[in-house]
Tab-separated table of N, CA, C and O in Angstrom:
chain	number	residue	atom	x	y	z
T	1	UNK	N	0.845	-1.188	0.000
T	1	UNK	CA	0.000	0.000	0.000
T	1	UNK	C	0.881	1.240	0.000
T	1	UNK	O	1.730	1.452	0.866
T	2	UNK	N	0.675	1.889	-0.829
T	2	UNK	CA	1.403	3.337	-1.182
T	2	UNK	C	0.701	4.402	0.228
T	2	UNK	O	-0.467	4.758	0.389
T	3	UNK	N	2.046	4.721	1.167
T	3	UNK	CA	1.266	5.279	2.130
T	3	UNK	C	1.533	7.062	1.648
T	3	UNK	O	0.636	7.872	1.881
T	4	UNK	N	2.431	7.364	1.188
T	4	UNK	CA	3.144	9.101	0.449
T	4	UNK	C	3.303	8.845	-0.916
T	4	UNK	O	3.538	7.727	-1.375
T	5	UNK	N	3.183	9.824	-1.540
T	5	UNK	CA	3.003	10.332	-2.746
T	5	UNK	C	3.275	11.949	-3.187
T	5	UNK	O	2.606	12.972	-3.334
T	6	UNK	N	4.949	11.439	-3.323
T	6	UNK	CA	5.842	12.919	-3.886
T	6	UNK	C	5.478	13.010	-5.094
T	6	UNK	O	5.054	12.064	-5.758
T	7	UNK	N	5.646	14.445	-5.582
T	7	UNK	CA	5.621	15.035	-6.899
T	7	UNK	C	6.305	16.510	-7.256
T	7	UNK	O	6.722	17.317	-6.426
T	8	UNK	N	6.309	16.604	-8.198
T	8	UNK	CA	6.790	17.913	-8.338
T	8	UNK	C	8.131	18.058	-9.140
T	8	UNK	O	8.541	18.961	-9.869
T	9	UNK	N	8.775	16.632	-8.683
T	9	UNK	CA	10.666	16.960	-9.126
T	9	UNK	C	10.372	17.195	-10.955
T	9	UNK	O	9.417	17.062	-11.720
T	10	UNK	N	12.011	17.669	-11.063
T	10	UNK	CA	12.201	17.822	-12.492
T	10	UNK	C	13.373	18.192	-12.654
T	10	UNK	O	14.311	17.639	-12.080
T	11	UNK	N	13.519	19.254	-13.517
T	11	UNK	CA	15.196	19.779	-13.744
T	11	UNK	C	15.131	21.196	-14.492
T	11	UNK	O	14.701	21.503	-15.604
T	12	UNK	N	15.799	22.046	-13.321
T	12	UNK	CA	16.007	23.434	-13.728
T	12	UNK	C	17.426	23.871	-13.961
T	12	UNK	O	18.332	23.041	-13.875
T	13	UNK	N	17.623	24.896	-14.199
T	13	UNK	CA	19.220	25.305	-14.199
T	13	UNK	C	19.099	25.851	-13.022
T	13	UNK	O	18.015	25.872	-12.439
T	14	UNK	N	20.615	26.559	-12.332
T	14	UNK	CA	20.378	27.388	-11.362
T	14	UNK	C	19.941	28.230	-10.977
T	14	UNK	O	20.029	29.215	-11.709
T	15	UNK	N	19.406	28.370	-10.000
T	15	UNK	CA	19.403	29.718	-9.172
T	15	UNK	C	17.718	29.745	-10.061
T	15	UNK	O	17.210	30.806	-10.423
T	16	UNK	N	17.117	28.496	-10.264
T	16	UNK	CA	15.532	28.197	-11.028
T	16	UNK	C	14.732	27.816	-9.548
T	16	UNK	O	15.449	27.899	-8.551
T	17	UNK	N	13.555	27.478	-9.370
T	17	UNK	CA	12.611	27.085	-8.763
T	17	UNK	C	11.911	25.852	-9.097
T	17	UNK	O	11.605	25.577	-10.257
T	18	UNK	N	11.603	24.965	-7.910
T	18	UNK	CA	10.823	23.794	-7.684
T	18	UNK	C	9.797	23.491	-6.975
T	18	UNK	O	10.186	23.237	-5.835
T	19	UNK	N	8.807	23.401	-7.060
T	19	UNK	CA	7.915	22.833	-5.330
T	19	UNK	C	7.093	21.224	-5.526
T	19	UNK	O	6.209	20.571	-6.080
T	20	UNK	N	8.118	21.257	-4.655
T	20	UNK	CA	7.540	19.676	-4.241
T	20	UNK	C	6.043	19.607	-3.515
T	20	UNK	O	5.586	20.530	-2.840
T	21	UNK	N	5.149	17.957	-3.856
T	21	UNK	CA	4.108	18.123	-3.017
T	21	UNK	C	4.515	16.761	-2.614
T	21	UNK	O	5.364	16.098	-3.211
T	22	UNK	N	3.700	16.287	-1.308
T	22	UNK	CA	3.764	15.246	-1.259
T	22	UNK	C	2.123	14.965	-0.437
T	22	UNK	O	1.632	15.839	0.278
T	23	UNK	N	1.504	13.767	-0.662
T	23	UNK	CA	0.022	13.585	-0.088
T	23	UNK	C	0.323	12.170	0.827
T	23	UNK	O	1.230	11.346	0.705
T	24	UNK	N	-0.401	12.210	1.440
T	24	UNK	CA	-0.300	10.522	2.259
T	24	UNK	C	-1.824	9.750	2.370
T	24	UNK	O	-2.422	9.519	3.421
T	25	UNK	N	-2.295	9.408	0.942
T	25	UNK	CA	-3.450	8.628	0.980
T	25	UNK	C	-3.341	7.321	1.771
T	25	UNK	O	-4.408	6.844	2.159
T	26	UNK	N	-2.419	6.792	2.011
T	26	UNK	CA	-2.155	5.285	2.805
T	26	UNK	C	-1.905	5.202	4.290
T	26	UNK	O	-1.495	4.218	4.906
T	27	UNK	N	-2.327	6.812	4.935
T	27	UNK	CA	-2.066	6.392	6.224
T	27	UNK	C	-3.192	7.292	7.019
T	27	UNK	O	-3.502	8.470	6.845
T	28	UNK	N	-3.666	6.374	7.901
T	28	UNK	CA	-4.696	6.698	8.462
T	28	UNK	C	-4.851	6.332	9.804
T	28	UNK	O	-5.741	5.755	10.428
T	29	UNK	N	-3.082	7.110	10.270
T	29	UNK	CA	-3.141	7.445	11.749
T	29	UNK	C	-2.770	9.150	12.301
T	29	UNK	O	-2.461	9.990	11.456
T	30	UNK	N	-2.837	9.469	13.618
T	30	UNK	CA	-2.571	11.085	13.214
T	30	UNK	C	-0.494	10.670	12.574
T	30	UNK	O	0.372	9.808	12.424
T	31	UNK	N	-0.851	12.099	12.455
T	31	UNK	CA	0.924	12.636	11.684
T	31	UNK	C	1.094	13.624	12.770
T	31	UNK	O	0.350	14.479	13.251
T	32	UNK	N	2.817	13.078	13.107
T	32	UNK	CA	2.521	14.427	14.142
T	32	UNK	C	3.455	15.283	13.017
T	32	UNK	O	3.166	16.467	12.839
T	33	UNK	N	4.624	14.659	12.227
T	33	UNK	CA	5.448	15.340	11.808
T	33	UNK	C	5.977	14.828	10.887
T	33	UNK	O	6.545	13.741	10.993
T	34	UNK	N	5.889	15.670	9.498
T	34	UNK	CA	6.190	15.517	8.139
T	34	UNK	C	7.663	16.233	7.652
T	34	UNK	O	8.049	17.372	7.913
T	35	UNK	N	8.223	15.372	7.002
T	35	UNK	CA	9.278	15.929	6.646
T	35	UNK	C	9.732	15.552	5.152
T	35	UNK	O	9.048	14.984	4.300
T	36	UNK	N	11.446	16.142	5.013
T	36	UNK	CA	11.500	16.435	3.774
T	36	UNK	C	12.931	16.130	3.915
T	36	UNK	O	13.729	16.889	4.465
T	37	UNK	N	13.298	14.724	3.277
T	37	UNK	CA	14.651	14.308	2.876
T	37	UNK	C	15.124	14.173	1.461
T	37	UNK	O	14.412	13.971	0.478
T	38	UNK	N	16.743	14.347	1.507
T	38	UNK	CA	16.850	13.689	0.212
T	38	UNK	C	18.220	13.204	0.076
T	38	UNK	O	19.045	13.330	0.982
T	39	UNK	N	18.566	12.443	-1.462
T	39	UNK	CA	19.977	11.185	-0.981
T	39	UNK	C	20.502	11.543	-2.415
T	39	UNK	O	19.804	11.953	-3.342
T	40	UNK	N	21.733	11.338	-2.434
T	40	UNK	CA	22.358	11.154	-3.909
T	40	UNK	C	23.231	9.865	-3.908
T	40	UNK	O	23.590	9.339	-2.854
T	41	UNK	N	23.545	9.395	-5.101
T	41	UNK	CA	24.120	8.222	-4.931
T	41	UNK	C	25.330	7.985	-4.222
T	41	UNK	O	26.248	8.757	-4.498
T	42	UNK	N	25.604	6.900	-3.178
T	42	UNK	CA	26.708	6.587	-2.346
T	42	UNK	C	26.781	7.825	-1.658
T	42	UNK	O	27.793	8.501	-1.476
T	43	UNK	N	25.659	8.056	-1.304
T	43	UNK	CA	25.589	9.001	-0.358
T	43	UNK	C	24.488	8.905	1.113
T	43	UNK	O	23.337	8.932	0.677
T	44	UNK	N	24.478	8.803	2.706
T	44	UNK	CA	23.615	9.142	3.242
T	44	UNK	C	21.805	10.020	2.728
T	44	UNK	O	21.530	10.832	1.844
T	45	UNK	N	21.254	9.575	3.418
T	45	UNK	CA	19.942	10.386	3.245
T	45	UNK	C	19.912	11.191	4.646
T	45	UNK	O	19.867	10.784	5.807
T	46	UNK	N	19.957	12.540	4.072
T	46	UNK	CA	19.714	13.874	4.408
T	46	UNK	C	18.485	14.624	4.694
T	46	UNK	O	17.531	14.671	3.917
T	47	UNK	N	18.541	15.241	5.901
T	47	UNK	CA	17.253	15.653	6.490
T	47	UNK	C	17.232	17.496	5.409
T	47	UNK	O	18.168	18.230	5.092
T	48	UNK	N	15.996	17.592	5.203
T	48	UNK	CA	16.215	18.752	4.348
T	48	UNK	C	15.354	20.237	4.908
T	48	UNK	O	15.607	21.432	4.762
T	49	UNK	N	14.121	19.414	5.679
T	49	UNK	CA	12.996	20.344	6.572
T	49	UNK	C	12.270	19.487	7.149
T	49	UNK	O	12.633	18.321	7.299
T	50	UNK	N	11.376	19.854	7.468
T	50	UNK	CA	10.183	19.580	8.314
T	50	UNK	C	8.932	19.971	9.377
T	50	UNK	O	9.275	20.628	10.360
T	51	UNK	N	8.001	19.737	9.295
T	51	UNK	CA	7.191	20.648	10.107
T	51	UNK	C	6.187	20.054	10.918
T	51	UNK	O	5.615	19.075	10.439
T	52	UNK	N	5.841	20.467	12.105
T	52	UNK	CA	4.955	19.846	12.953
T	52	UNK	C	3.774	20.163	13.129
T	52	UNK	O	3.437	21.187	13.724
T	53	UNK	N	2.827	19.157	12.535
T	53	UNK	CA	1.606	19.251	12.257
T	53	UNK	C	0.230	19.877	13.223
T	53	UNK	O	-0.908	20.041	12.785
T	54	UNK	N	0.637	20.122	14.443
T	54	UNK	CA	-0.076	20.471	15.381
T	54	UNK	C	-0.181	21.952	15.340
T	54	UNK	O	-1.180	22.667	15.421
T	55	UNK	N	1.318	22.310	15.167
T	55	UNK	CA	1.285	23.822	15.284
T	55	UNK	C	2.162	24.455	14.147
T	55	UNK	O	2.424	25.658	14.175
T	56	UNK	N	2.376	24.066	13.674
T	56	UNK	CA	3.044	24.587	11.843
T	56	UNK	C	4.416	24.731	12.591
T	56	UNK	O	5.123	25.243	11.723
T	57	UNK	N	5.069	24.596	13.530
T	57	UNK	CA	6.225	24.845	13.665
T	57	UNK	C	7.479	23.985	12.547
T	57	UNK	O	7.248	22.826	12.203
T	58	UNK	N	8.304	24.448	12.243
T	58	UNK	CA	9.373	24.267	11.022
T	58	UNK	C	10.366	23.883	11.306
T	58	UNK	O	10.791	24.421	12.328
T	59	UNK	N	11.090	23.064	10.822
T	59	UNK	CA	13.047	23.257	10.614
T	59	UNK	C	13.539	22.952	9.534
T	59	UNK	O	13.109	22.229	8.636
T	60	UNK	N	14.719	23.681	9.660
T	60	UNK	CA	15.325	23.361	8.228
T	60	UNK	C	16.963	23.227	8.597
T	60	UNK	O	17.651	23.869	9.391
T	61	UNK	N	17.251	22.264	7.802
T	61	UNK	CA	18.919	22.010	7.384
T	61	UNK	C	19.498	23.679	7.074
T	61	UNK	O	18.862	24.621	6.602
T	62	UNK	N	20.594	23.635	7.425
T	62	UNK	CA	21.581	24.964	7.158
T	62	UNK	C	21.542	25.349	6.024
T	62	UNK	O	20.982	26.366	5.615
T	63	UNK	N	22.284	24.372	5.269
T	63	UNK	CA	22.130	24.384	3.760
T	63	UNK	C	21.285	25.146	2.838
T	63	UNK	O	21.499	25.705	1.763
T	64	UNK	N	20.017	24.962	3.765
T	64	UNK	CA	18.546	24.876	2.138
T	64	UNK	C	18.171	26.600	3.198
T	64	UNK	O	17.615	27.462	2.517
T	65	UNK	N	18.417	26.926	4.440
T	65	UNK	CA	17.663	28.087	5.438
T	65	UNK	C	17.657	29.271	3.993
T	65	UNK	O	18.407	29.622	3.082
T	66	UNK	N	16.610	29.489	4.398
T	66	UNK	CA	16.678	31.057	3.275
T	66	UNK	C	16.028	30.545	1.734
T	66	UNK	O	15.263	31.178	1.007
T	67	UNK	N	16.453	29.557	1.578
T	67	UNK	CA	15.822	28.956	0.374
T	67	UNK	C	14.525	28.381	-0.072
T	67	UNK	O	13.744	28.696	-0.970
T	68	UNK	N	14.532	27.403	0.865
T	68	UNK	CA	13.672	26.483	0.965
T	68	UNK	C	12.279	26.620	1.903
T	68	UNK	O	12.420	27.106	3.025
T	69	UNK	N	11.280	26.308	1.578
T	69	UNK	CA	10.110	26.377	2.716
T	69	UNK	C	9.218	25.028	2.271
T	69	UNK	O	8.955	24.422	1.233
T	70	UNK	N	8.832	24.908	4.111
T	70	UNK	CA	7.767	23.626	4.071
T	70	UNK	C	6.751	24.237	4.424
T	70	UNK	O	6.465	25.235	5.085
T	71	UNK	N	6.230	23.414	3.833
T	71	UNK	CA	4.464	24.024	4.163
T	71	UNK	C	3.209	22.977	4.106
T	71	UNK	O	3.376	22.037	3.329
T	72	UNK	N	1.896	23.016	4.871
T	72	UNK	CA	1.272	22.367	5.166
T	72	UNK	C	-0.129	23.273	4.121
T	72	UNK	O	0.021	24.493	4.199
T	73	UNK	N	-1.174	22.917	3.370
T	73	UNK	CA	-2.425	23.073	3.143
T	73	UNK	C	-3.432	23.853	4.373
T	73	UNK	O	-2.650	24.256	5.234
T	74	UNK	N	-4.245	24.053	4.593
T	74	UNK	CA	-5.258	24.335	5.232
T	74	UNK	C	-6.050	23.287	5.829
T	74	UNK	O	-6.495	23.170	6.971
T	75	UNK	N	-6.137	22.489	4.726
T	75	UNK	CA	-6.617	20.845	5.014
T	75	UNK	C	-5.735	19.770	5.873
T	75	UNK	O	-6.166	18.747	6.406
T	76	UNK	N	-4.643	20.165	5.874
T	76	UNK	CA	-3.806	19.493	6.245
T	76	UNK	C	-3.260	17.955	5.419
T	76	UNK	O	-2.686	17.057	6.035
T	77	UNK	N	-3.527	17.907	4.169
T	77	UNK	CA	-3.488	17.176	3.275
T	77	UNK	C	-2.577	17.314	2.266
T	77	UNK	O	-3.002	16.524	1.422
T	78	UNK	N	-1.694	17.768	1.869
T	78	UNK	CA	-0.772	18.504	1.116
T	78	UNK	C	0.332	18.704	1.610
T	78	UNK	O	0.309	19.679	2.361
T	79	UNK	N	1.575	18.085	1.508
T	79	UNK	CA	2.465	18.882	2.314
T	79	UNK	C	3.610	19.273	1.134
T	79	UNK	O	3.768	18.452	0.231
T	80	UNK	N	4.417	20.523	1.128
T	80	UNK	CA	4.915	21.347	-0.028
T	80	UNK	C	6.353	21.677	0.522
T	80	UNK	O	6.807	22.121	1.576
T	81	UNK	N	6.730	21.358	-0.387
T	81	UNK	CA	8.357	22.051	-0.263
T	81	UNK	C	8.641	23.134	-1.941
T	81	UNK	O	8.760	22.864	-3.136
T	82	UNK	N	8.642	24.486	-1.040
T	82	UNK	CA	9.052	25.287	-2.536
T	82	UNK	C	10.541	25.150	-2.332
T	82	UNK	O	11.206	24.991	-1.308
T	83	UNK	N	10.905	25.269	-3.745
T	83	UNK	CA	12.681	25.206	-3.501
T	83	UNK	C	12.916	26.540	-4.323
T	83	UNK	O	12.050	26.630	-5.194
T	84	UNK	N	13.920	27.751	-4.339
T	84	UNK	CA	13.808	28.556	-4.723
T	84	UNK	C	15.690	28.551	-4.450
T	84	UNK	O	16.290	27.895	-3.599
T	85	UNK	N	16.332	29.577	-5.556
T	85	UNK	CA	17.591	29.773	-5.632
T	85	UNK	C	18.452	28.271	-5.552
T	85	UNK	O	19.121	27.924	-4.578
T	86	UNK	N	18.283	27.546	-6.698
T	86	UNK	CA	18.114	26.116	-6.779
T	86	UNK	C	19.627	26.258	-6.927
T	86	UNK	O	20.034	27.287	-7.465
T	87	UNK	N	20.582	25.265	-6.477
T	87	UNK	CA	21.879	25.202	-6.926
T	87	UNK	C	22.496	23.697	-7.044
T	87	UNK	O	22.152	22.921	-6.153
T	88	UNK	N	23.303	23.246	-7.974
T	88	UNK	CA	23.319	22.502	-8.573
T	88	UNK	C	23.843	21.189	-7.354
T	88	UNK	O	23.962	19.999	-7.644
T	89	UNK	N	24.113	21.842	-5.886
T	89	UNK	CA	24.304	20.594	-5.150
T	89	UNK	C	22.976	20.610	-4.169
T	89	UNK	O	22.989	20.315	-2.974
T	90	UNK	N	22.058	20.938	-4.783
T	90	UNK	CA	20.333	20.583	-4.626
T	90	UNK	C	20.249	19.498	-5.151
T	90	UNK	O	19.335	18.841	-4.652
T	91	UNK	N	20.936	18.844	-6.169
T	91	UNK	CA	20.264	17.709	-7.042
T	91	UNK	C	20.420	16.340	-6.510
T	91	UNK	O	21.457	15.675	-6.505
T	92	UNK	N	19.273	16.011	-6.068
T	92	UNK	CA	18.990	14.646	-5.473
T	92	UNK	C	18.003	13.782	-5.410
T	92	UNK	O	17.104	14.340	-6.039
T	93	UNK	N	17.472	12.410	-4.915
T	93	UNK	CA	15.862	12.524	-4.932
T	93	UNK	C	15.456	12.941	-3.332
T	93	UNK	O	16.000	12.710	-2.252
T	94	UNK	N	14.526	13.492	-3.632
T	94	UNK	CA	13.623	13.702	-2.326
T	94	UNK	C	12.446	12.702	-1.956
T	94	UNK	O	11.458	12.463	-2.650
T	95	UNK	N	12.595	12.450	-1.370
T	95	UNK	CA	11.642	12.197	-0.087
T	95	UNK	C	10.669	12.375	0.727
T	95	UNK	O	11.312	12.563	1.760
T	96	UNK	N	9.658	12.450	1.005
T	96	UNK	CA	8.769	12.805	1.711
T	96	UNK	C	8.855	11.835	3.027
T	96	UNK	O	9.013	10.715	2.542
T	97	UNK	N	8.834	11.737	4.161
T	97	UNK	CA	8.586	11.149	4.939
T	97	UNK	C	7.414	11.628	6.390
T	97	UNK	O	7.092	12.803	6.566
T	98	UNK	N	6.857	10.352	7.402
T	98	UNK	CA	5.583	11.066	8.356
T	98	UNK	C	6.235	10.024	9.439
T	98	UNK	O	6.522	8.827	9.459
T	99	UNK	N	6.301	11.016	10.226
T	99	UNK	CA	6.129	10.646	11.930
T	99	UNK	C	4.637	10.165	12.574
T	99	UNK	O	3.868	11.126	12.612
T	100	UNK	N	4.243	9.338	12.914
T	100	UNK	CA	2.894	8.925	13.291
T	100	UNK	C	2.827	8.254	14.602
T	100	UNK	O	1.830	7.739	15.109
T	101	UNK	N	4.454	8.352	15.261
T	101	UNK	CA	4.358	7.749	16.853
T	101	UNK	C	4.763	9.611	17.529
T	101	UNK	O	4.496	9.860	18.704
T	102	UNK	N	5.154	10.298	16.962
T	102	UNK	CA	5.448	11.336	17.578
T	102	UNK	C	6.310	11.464	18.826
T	102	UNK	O	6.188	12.076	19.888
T	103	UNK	N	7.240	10.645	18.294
T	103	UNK	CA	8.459	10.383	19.599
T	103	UNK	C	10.197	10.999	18.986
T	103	UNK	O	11.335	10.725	19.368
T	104	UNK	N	9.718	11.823	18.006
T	104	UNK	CA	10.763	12.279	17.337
T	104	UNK	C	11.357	13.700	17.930
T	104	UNK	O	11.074	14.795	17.442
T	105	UNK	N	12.336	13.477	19.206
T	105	UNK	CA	12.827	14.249	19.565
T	105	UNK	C	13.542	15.032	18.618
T	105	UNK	O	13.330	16.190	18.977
T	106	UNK	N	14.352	15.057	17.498
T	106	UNK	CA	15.136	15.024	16.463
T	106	UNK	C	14.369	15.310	15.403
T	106	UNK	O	13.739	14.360	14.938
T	107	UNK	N	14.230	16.510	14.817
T	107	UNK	CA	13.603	16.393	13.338
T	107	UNK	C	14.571	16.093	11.799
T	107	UNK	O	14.322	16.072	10.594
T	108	UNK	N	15.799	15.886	12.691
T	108	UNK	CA	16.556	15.467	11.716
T	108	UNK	C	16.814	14.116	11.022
T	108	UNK	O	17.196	13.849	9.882
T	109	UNK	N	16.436	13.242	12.228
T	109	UNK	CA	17.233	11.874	12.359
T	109	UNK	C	15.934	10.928	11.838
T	109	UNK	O	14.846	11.087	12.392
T	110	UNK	N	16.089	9.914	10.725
T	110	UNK	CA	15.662	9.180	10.024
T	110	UNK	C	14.930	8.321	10.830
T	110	UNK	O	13.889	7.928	10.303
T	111	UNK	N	15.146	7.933	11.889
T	111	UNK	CA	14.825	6.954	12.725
T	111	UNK	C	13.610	7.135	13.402
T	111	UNK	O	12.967	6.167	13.809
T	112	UNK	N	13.198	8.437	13.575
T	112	UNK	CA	11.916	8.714	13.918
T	112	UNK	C	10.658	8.299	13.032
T	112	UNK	O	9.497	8.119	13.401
T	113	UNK	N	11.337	8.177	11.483
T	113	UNK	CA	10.032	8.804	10.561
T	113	UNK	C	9.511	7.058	10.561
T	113	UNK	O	10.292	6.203	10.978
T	114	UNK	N	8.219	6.711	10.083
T	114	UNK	CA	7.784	5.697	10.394
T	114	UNK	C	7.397	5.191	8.521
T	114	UNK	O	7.834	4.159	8.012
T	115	UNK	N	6.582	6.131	7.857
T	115	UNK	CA	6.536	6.124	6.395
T	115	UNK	C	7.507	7.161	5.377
T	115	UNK	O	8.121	8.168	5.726
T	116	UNK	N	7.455	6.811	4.601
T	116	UNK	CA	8.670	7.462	3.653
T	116	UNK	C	7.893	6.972	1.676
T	116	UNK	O	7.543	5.850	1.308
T	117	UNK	N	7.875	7.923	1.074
T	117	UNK	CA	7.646	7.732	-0.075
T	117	UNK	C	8.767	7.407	-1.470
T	117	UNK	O	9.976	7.239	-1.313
T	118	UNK	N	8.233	7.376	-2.493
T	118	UNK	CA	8.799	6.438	-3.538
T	118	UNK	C	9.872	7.492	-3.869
T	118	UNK	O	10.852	6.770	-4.055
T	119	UNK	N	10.376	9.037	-4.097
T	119	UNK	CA	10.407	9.946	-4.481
T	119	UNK	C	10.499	10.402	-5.527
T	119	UNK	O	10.141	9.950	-6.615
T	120	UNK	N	11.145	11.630	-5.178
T	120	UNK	CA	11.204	12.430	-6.898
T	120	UNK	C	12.310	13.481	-6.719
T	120	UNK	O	12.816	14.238	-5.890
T	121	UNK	N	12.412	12.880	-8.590
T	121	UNK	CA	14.399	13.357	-8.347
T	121	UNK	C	14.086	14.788	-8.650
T	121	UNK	O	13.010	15.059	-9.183
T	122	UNK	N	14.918	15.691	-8.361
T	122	UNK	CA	15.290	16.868	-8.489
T	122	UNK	C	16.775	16.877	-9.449
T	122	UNK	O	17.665	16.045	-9.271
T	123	UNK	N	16.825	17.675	-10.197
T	123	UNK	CA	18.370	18.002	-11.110
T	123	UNK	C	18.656	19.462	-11.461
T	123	UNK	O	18.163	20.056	-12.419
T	124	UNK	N	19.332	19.863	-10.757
T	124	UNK	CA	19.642	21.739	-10.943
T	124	UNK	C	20.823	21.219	-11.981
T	124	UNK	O	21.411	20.139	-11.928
T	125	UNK	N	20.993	22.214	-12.876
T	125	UNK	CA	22.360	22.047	-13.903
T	125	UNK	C	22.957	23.404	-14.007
T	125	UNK	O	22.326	24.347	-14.482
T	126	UNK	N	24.092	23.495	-13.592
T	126	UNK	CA	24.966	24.715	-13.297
T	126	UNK	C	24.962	25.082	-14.779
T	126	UNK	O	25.568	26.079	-15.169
């Protein structure tokens, strides 16, 4: 059962724009906290943002601060990553992932997230 469902990736040149969506038709427990990873090959998977569903509170990796924003719908059904001032060591796939035990002291650390989607690659070209 497909529990997330990213979209959005593609391929811009630099310093272009992206926004990711991601939906979670396959899970139907609360979320406390949605986030936003991504991996390149022979490489770790990287925490990129994330936000907590109760109270919109945010974080973000160093890297992406200033760039990047997560964001939640009204519905709470939608969750969005705009990527803006895209640079070519942006290019990776992303991830969507959901916290649903809400024991994630860490909004960084992988180990919290419980679902994780198929993703979608991103490619900035200098």
């Amino acid at each position: 059962q497909v529990r997330l469902v990213e979209s959005g990736g593609g391929s811009v040149p630099a310093g272009g724009s992206l926004r990711l969506s991601c939906t979670t038709p396959g899970i139907d427990r609360t979320i406390y906290r949605l986030g936003w990873f991504r991996q390149v090959p022979e490489k770790q998977r990287e925490a990129v943002a994330a936000i907590d569903t109760d109270d919109g509170r945010t974080y973000y990796a160093d890297s992406v601060k200033g760039r990047f924003t997560i964001s939640q719908d009204n519905a709470k059904t939608v969750l969005s990553l705009q990527m803006d001032s895209l640079k070519p060591e942006d290019t990776a796939m992303y991830y969507c992932a959901a916290d649903v035990n809400g024991y994630g002291q860490t909004w960084h650390e992988r180990v919290w997230y419980n679902y994780w989607g198929q993703g979608t690659q991103v490619t900035v070209s200098s």
